[in-house]
Short mmCIF file of N, CA, C and O in Angstrom, two decimals:
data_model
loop_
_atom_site.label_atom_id
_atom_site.label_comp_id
_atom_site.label_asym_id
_atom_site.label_seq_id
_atom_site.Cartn_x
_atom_site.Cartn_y
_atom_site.Cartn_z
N UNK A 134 0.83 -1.21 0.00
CA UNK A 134 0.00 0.00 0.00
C UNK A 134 0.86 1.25 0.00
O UNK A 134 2.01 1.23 0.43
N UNK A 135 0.23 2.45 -0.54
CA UNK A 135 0.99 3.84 -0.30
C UNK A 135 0.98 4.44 0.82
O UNK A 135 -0.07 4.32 1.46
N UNK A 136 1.93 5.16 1.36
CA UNK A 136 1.85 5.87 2.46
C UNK A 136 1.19 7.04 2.04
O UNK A 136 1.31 7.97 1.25
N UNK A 137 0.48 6.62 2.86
CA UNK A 137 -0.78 7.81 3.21
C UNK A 137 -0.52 9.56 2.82
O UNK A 137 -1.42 10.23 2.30
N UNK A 138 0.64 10.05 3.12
CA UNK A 138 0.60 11.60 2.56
C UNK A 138 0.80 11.53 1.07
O UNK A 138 0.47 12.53 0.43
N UNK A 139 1.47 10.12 0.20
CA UNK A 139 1.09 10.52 -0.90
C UNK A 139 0.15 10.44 -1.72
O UNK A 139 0.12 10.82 -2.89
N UNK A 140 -1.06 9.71 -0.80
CA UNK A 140 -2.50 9.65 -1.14
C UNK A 140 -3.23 10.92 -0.98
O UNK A 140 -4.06 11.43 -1.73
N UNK A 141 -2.66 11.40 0.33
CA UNK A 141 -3.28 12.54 0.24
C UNK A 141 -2.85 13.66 -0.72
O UNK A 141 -3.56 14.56 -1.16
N UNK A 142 -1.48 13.41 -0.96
CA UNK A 142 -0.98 14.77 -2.04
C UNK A 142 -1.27 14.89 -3.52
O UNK A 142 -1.30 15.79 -4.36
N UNK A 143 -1.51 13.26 -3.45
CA UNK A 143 -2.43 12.83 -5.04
C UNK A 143 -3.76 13.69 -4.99
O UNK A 143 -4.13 14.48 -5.86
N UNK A 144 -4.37 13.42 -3.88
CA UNK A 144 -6.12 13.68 -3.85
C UNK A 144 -6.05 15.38 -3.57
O UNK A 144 -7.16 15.92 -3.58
N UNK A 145 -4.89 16.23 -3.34
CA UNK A 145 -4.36 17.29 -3.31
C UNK A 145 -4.56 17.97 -5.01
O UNK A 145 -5.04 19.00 -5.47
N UNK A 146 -3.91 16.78 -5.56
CA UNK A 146 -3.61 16.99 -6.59
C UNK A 146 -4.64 16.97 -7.85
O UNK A 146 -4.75 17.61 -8.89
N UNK A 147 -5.17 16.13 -7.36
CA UNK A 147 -7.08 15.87 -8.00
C UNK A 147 -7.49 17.10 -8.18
O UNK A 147 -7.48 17.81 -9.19
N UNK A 148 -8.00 17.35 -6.74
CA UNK A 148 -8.53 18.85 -6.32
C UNK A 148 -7.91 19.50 -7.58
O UNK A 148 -8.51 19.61 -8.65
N UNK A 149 -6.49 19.96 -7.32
CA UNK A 149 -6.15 21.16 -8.22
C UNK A 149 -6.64 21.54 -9.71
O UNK A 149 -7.06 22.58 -10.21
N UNK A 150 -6.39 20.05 -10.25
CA UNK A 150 -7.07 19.91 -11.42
C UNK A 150 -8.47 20.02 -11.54
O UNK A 150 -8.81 20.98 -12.24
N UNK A 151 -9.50 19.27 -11.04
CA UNK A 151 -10.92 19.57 -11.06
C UNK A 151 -10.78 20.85 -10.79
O UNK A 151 -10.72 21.46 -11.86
N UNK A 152 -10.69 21.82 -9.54
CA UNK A 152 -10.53 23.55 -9.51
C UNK A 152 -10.48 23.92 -10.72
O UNK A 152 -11.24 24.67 -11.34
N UNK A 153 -9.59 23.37 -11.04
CA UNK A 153 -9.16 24.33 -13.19
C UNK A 153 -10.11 24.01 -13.99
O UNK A 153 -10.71 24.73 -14.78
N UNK A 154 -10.27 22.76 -13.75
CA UNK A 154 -11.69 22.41 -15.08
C UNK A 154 -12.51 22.95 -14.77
O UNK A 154 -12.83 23.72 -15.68
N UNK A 155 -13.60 23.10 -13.33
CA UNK A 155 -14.79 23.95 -13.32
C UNK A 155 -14.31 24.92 -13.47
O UNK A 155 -14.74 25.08 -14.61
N UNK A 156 -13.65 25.92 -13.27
CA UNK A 156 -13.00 27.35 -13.86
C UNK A 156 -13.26 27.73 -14.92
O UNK A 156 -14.13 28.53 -15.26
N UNK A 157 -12.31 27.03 -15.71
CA UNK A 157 -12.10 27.03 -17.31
C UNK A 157 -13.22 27.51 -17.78
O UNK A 157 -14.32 26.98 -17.62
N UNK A 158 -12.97 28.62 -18.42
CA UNK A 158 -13.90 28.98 -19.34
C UNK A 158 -14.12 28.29 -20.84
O UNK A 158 -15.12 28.48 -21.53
N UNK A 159 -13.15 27.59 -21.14
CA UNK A 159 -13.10 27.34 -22.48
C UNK A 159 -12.96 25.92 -22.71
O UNK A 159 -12.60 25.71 -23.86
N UNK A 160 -13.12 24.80 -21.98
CA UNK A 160 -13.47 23.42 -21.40
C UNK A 160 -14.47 23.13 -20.89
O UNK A 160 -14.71 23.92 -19.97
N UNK A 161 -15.30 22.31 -21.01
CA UNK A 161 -16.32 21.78 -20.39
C UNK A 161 -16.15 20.41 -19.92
O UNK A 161 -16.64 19.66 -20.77
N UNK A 162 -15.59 19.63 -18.75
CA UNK A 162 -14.84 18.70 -18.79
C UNK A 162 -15.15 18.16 -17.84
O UNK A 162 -14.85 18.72 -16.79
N UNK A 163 -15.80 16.98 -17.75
CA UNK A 163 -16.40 16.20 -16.31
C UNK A 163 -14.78 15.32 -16.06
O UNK A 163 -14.04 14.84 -16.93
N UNK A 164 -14.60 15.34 -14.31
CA UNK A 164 -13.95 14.20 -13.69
C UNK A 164 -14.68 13.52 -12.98
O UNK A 164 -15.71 13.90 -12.42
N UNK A 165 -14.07 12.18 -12.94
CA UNK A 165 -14.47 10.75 -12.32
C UNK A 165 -13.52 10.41 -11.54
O UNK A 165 -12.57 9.94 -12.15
N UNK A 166 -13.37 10.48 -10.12
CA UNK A 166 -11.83 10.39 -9.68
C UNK A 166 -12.11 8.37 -9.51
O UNK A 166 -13.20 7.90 -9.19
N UNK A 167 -11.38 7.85 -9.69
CA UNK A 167 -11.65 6.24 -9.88
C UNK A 167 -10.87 5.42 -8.76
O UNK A 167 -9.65 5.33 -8.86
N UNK A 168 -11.49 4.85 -7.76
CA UNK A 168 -10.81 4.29 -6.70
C UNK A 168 -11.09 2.59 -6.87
O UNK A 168 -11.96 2.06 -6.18
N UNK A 169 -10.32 1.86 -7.79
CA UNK A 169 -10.53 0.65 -8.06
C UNK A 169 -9.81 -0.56 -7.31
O UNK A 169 -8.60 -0.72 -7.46
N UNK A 170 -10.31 -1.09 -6.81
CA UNK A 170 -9.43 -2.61 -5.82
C UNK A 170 -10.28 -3.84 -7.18
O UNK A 170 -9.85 -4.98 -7.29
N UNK A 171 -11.32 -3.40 -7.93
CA UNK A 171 -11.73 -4.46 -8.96
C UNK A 171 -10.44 -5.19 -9.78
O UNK A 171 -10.09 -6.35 -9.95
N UNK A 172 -9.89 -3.76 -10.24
CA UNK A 172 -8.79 -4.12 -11.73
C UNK A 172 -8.36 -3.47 -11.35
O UNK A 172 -8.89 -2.38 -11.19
N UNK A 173 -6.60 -3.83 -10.82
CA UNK A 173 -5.59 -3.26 -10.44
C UNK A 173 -4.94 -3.01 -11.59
O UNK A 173 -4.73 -3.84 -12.47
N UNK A 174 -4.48 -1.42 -11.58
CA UNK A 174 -4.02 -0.43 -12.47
C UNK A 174 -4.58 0.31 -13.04
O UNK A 174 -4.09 1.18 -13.76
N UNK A 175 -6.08 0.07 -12.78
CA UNK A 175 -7.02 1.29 -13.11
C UNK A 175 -6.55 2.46 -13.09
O UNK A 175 -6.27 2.70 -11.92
N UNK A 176 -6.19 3.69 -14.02
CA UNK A 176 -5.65 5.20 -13.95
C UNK A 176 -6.81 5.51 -12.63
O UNK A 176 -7.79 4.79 -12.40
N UNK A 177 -6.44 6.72 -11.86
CA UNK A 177 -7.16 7.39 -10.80
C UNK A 177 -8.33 7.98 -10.65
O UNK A 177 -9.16 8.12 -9.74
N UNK A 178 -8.09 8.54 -12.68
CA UNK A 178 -8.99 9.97 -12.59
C UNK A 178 -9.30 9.00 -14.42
O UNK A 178 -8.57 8.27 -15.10
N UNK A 179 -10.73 9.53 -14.60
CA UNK A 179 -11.57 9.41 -16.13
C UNK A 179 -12.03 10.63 -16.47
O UNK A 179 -12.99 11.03 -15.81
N UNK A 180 -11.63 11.29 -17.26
CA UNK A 180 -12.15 12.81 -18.11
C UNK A 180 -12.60 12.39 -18.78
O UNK A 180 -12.21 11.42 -19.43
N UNK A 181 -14.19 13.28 -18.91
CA UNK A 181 -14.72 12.87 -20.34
C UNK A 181 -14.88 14.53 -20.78
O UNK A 181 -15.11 15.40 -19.93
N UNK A 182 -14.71 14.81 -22.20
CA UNK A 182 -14.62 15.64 -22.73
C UNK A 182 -16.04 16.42 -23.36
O UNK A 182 -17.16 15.90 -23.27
N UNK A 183 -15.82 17.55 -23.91
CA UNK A 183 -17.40 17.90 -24.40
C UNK A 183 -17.94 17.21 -26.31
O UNK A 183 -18.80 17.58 -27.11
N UNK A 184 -17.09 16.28 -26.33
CA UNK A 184 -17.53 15.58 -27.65
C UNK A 184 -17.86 13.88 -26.75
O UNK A 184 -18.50 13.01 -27.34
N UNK A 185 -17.54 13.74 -25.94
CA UNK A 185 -18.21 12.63 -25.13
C UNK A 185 -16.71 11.42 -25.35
O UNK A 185 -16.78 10.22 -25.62
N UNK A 186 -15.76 12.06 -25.17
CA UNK A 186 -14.71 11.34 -25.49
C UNK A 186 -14.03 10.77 -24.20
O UNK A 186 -14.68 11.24 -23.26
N UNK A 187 -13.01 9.95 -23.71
CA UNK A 187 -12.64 9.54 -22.40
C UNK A 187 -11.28 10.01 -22.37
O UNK A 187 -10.83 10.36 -23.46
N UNK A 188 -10.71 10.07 -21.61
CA UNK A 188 -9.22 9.85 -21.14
C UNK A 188 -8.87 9.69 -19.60
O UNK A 188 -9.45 9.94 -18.54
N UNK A 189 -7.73 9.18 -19.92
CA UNK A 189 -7.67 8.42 -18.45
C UNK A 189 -6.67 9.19 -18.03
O UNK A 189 -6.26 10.07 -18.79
N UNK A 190 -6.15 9.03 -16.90
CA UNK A 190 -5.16 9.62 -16.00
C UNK A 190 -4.92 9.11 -14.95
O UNK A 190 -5.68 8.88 -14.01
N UNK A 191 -3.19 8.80 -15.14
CA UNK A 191 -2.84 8.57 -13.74
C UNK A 191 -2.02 9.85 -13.21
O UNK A 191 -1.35 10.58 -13.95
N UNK A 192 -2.22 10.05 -11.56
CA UNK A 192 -2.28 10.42 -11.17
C UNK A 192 -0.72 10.25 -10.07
O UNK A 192 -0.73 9.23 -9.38
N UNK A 193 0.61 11.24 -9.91
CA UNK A 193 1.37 10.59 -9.20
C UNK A 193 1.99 12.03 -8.53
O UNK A 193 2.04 13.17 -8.99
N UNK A 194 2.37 11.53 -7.44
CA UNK A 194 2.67 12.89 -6.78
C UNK A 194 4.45 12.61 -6.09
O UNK A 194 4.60 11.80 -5.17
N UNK A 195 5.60 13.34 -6.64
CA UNK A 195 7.03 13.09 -6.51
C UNK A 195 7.74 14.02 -5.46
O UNK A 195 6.89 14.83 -5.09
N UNK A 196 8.71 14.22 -4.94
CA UNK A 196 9.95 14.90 -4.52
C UNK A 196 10.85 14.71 -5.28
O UNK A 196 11.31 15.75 -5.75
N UNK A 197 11.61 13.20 -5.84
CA UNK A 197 12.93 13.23 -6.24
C UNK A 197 12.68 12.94 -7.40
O UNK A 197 11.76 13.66 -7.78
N UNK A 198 13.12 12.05 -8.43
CA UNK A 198 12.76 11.74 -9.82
C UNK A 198 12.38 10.49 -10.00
O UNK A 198 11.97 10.20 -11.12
N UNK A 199 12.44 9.25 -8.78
CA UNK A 199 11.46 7.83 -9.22
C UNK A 199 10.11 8.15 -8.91
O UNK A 199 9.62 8.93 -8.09
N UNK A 200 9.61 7.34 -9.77
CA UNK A 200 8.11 7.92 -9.97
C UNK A 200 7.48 6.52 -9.46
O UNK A 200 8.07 5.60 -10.03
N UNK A 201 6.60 6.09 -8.66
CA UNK A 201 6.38 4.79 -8.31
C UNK A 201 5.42 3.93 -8.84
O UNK A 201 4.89 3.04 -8.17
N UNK A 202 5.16 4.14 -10.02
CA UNK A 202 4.30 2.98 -10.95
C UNK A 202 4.45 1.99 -10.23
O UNK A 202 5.51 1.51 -9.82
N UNK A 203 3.02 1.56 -9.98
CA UNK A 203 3.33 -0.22 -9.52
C UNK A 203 3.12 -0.96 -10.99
O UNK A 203 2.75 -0.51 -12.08
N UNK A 204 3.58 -2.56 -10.47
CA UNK A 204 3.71 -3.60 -11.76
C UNK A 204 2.11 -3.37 -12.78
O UNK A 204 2.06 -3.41 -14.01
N UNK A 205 0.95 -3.14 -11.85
CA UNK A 205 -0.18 -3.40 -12.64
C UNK A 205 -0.07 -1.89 -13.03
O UNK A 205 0.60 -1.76 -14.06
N UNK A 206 -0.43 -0.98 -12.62
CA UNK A 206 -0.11 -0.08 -13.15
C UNK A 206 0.32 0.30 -14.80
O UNK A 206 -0.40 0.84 -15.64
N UNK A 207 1.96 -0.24 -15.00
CA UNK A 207 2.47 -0.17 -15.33
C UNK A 207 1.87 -0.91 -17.14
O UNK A 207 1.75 -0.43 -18.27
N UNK A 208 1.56 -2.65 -16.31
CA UNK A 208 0.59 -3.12 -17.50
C UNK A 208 -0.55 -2.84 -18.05
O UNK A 208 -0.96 -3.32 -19.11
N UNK A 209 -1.35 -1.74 -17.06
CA UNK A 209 -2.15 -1.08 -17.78
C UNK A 209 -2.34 -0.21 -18.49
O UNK A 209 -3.27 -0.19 -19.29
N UNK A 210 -1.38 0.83 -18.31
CA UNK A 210 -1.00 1.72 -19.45
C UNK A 210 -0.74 1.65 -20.59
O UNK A 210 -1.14 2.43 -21.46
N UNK A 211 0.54 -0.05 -20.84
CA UNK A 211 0.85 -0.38 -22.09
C UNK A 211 -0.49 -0.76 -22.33
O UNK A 211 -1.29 -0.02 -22.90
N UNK A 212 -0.72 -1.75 -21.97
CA UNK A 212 -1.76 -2.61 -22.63
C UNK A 212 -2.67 -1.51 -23.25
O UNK A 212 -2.86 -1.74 -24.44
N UNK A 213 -3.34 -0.32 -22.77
CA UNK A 213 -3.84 0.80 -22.98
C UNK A 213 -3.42 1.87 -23.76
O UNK A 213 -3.94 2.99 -23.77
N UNK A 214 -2.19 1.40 -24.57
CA UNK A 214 -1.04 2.85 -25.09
C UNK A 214 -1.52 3.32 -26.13
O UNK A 214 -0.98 4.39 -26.41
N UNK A 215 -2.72 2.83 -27.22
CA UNK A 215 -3.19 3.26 -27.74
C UNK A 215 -4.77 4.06 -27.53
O UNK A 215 -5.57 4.16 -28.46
N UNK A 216 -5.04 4.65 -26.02
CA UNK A 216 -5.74 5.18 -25.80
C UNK A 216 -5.21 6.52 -25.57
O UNK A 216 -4.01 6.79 -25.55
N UNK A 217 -6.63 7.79 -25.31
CA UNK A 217 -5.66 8.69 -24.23
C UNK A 217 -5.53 8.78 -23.19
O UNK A 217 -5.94 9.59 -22.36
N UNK A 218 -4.68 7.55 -23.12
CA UNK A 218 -4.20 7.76 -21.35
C UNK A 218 -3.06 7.99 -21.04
O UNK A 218 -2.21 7.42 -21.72
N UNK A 219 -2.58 8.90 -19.91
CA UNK A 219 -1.91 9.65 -19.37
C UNK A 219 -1.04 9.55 -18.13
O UNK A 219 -1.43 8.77 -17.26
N UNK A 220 -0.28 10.01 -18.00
CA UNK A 220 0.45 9.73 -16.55
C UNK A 220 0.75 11.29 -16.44
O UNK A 220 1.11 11.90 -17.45
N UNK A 221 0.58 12.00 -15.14
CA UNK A 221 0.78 13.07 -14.67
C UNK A 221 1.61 12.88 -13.92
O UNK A 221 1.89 11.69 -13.75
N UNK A 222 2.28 13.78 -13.25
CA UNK A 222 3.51 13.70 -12.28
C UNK A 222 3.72 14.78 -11.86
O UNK A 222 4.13 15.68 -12.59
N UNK A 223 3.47 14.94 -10.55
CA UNK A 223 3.31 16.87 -9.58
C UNK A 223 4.66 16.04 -9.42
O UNK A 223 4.83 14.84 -9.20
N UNK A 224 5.52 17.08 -9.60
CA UNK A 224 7.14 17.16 -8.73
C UNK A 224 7.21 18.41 -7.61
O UNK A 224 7.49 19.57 -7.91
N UNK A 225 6.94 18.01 -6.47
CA UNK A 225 7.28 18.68 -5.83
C UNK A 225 8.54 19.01 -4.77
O UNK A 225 8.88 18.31 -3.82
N UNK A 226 9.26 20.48 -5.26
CA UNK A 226 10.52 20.43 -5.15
C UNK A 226 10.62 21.28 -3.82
O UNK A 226 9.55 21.56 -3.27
N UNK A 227 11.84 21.72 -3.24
CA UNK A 227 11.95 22.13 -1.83
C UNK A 227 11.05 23.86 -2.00
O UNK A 227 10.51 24.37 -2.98
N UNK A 228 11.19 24.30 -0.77
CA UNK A 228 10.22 25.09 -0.38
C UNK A 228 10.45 26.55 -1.41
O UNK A 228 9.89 27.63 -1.62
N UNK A 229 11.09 26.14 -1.66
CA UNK A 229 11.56 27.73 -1.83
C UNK A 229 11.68 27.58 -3.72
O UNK A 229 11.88 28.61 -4.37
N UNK A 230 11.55 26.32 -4.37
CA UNK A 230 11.18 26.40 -6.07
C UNK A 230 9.99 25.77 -6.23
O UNK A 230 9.60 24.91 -5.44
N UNK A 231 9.14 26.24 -7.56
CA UNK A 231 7.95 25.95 -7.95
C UNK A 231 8.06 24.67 -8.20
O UNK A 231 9.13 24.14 -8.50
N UNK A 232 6.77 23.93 -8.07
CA UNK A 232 6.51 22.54 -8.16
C UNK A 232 6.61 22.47 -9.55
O UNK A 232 6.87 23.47 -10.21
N UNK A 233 6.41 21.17 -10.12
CA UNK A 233 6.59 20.98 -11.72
C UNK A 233 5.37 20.11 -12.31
O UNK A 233 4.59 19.85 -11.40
N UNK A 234 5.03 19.68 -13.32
CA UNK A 234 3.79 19.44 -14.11
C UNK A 234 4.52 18.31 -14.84
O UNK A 234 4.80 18.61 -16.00
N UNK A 235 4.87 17.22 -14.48
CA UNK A 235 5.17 16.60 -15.99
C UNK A 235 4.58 15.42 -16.55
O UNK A 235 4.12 14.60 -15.75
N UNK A 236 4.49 15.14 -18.02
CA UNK A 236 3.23 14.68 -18.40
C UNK A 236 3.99 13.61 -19.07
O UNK A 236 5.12 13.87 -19.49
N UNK A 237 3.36 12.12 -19.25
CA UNK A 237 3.94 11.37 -19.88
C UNK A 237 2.52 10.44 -20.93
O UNK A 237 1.62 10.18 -20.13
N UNK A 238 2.24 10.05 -21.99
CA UNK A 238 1.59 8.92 -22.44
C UNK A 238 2.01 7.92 -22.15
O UNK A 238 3.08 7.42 -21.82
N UNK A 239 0.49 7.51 -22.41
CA UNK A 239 0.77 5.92 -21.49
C UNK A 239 1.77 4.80 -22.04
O UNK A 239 2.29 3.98 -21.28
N UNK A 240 1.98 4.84 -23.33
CA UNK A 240 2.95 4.13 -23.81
C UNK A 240 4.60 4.38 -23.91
O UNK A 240 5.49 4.08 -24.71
N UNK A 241 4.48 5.43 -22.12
CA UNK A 241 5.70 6.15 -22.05
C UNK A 241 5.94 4.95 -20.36
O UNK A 241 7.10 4.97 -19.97
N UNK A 242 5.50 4.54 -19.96
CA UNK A 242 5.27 3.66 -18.86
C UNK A 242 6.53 3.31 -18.05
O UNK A 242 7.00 3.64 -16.96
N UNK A 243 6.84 2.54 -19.00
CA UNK A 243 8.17 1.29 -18.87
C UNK A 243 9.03 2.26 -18.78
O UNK A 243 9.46 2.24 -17.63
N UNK A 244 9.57 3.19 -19.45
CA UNK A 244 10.11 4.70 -19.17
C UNK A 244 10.34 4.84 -17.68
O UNK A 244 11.30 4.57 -16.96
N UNK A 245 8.92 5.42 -17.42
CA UNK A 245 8.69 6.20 -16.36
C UNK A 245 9.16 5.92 -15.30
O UNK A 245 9.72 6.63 -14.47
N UNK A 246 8.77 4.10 -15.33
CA UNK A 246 8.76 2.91 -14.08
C UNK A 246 10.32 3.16 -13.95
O UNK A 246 10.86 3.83 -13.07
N UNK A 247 10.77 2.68 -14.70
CA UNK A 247 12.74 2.87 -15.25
C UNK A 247 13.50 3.75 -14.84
O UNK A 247 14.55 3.53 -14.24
N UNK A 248 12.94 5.07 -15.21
CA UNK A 248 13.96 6.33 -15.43
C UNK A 248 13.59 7.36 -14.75
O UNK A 248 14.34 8.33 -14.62
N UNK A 249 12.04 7.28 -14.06
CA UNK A 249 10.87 8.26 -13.41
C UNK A 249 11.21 9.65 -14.42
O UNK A 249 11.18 9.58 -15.65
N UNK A 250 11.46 10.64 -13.81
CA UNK A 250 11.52 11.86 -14.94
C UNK A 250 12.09 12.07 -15.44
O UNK A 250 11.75 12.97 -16.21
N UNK A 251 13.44 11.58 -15.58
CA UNK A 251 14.59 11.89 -16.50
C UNK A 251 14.31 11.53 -18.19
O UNK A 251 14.89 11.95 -19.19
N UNK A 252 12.75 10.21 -18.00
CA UNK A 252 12.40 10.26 -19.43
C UNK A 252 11.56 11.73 -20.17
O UNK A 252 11.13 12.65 -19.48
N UNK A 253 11.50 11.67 -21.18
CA UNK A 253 11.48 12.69 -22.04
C UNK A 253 9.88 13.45 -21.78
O UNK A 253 9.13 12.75 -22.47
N UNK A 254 9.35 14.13 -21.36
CA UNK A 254 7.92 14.29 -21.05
C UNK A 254 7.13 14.55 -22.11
O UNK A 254 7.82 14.84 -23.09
N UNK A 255 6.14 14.56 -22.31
CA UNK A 255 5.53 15.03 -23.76
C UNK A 255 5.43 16.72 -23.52
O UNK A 255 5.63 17.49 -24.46
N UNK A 256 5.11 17.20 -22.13
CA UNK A 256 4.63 18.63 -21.61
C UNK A 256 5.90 18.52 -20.09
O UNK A 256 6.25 17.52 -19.47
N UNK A 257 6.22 19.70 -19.93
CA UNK A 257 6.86 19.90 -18.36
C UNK A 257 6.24 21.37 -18.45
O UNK A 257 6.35 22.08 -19.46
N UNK A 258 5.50 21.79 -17.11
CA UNK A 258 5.44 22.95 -16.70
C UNK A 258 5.45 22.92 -15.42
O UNK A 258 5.35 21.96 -14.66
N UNK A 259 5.68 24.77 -15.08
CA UNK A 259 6.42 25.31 -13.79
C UNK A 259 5.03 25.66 -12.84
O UNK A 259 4.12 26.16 -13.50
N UNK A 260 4.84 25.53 -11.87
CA UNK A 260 3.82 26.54 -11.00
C UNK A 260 3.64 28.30 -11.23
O UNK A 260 4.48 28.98 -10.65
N UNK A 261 2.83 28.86 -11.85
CA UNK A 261 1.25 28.02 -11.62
C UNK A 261 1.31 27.36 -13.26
O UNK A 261 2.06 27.67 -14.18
N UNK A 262 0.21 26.32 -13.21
CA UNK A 262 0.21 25.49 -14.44
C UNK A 262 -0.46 25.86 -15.09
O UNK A 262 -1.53 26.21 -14.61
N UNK A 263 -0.27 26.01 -16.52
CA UNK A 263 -1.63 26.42 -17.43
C UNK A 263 -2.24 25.47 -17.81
O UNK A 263 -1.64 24.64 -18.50
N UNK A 264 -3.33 25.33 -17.56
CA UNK A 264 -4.37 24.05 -17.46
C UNK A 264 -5.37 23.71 -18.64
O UNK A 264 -5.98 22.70 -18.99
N UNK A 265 -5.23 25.38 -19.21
CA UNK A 265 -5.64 24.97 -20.40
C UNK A 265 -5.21 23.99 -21.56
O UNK A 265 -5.72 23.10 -22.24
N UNK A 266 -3.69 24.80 -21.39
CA UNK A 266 -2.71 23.87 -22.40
C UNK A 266 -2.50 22.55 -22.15
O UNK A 266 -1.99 21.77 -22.96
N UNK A 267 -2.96 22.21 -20.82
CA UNK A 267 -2.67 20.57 -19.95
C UNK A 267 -4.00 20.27 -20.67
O UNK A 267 -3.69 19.51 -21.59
N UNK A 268 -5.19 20.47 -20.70
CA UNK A 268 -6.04 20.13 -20.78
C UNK A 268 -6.44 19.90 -22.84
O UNK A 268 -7.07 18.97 -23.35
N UNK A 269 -5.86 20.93 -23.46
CA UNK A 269 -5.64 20.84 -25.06
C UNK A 269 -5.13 19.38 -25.38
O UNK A 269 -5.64 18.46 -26.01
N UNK A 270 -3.62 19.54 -24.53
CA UNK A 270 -3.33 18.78 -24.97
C UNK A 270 -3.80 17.00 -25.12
O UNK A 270 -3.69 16.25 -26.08
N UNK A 271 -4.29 16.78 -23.91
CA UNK A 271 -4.74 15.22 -23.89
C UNK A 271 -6.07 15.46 -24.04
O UNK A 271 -6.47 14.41 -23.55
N UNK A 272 -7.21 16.14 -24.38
CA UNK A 272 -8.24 16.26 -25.21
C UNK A 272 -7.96 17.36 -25.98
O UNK A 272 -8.28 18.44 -25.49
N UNK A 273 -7.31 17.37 -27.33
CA UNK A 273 -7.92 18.70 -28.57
C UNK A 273 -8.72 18.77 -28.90
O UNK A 273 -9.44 17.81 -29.16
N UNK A 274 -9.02 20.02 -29.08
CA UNK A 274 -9.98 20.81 -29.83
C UNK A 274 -10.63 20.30 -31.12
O UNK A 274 -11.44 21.00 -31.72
#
């Protein structure tokens, strides 16, 4: 199991995002935050978009650069790499520099599990995040 503050810094992290989507003026974007013990590796979070489209998201919250994909996890993303599903990654760095945004596809996984951020991100942004552009990108226009 995870230790508990990074459950909470995930569900921290939820929050932030849902905040931006009801905001957004220019998104219309339902979340599903997904708490599955059914099918292990279920992504966290299900967006559905305003054309009725899905994407998934996992959801991971860092300090240093391993990122902790578990094994199912990990097989669900591939197995899934031709969807839009996602791996997010809050890096949060010491007190005094902005946290970081970095974004991986799911068929970036084995990567991630491997190398945590040093692999190549599709998106990296600084605090505060533009959510629009987070949000373009894994549903376009």
């Amino acid at each position: 199991t995870m230790p508990t503050t990074a459950t909470k810094r995930e569900a921290a992290f939820y929050l932030q995002m849902k905040t931006a989507a009801k905001t957004s003026k220019s998104r219309k974007l339902i979340f599903t935050r997904i708490e599955s013990t059914a099918v292990p590796g279920v992504p966290d979070l299900l967006i559905c978009d305003e054309n009725g489209l899905f994407h998934m998201v996992e959801l991971k919250f860092i300090t240093g650069n391993a990122v902790s994909l578990r094994p199912h996890q990990v097989s669900w993303l591939t197995k899934h790499s031709r969807s839009s599903s996602w791996i997010f990654i809050k890096k949060q760095k010491n007190n005094l520099e902005k946290s970081e945004l970095h974004i991986y596809r799911a068929d970036q996984a084995i990567d991630v599990k491997l190398d945590g951020i040093k692999t190549e991100p599709v998106m990296v942004q600084s605090q505060p995040f533009n959510w629009t552009d987070v949000f373009n990108l894994i549903s376009p226009r």
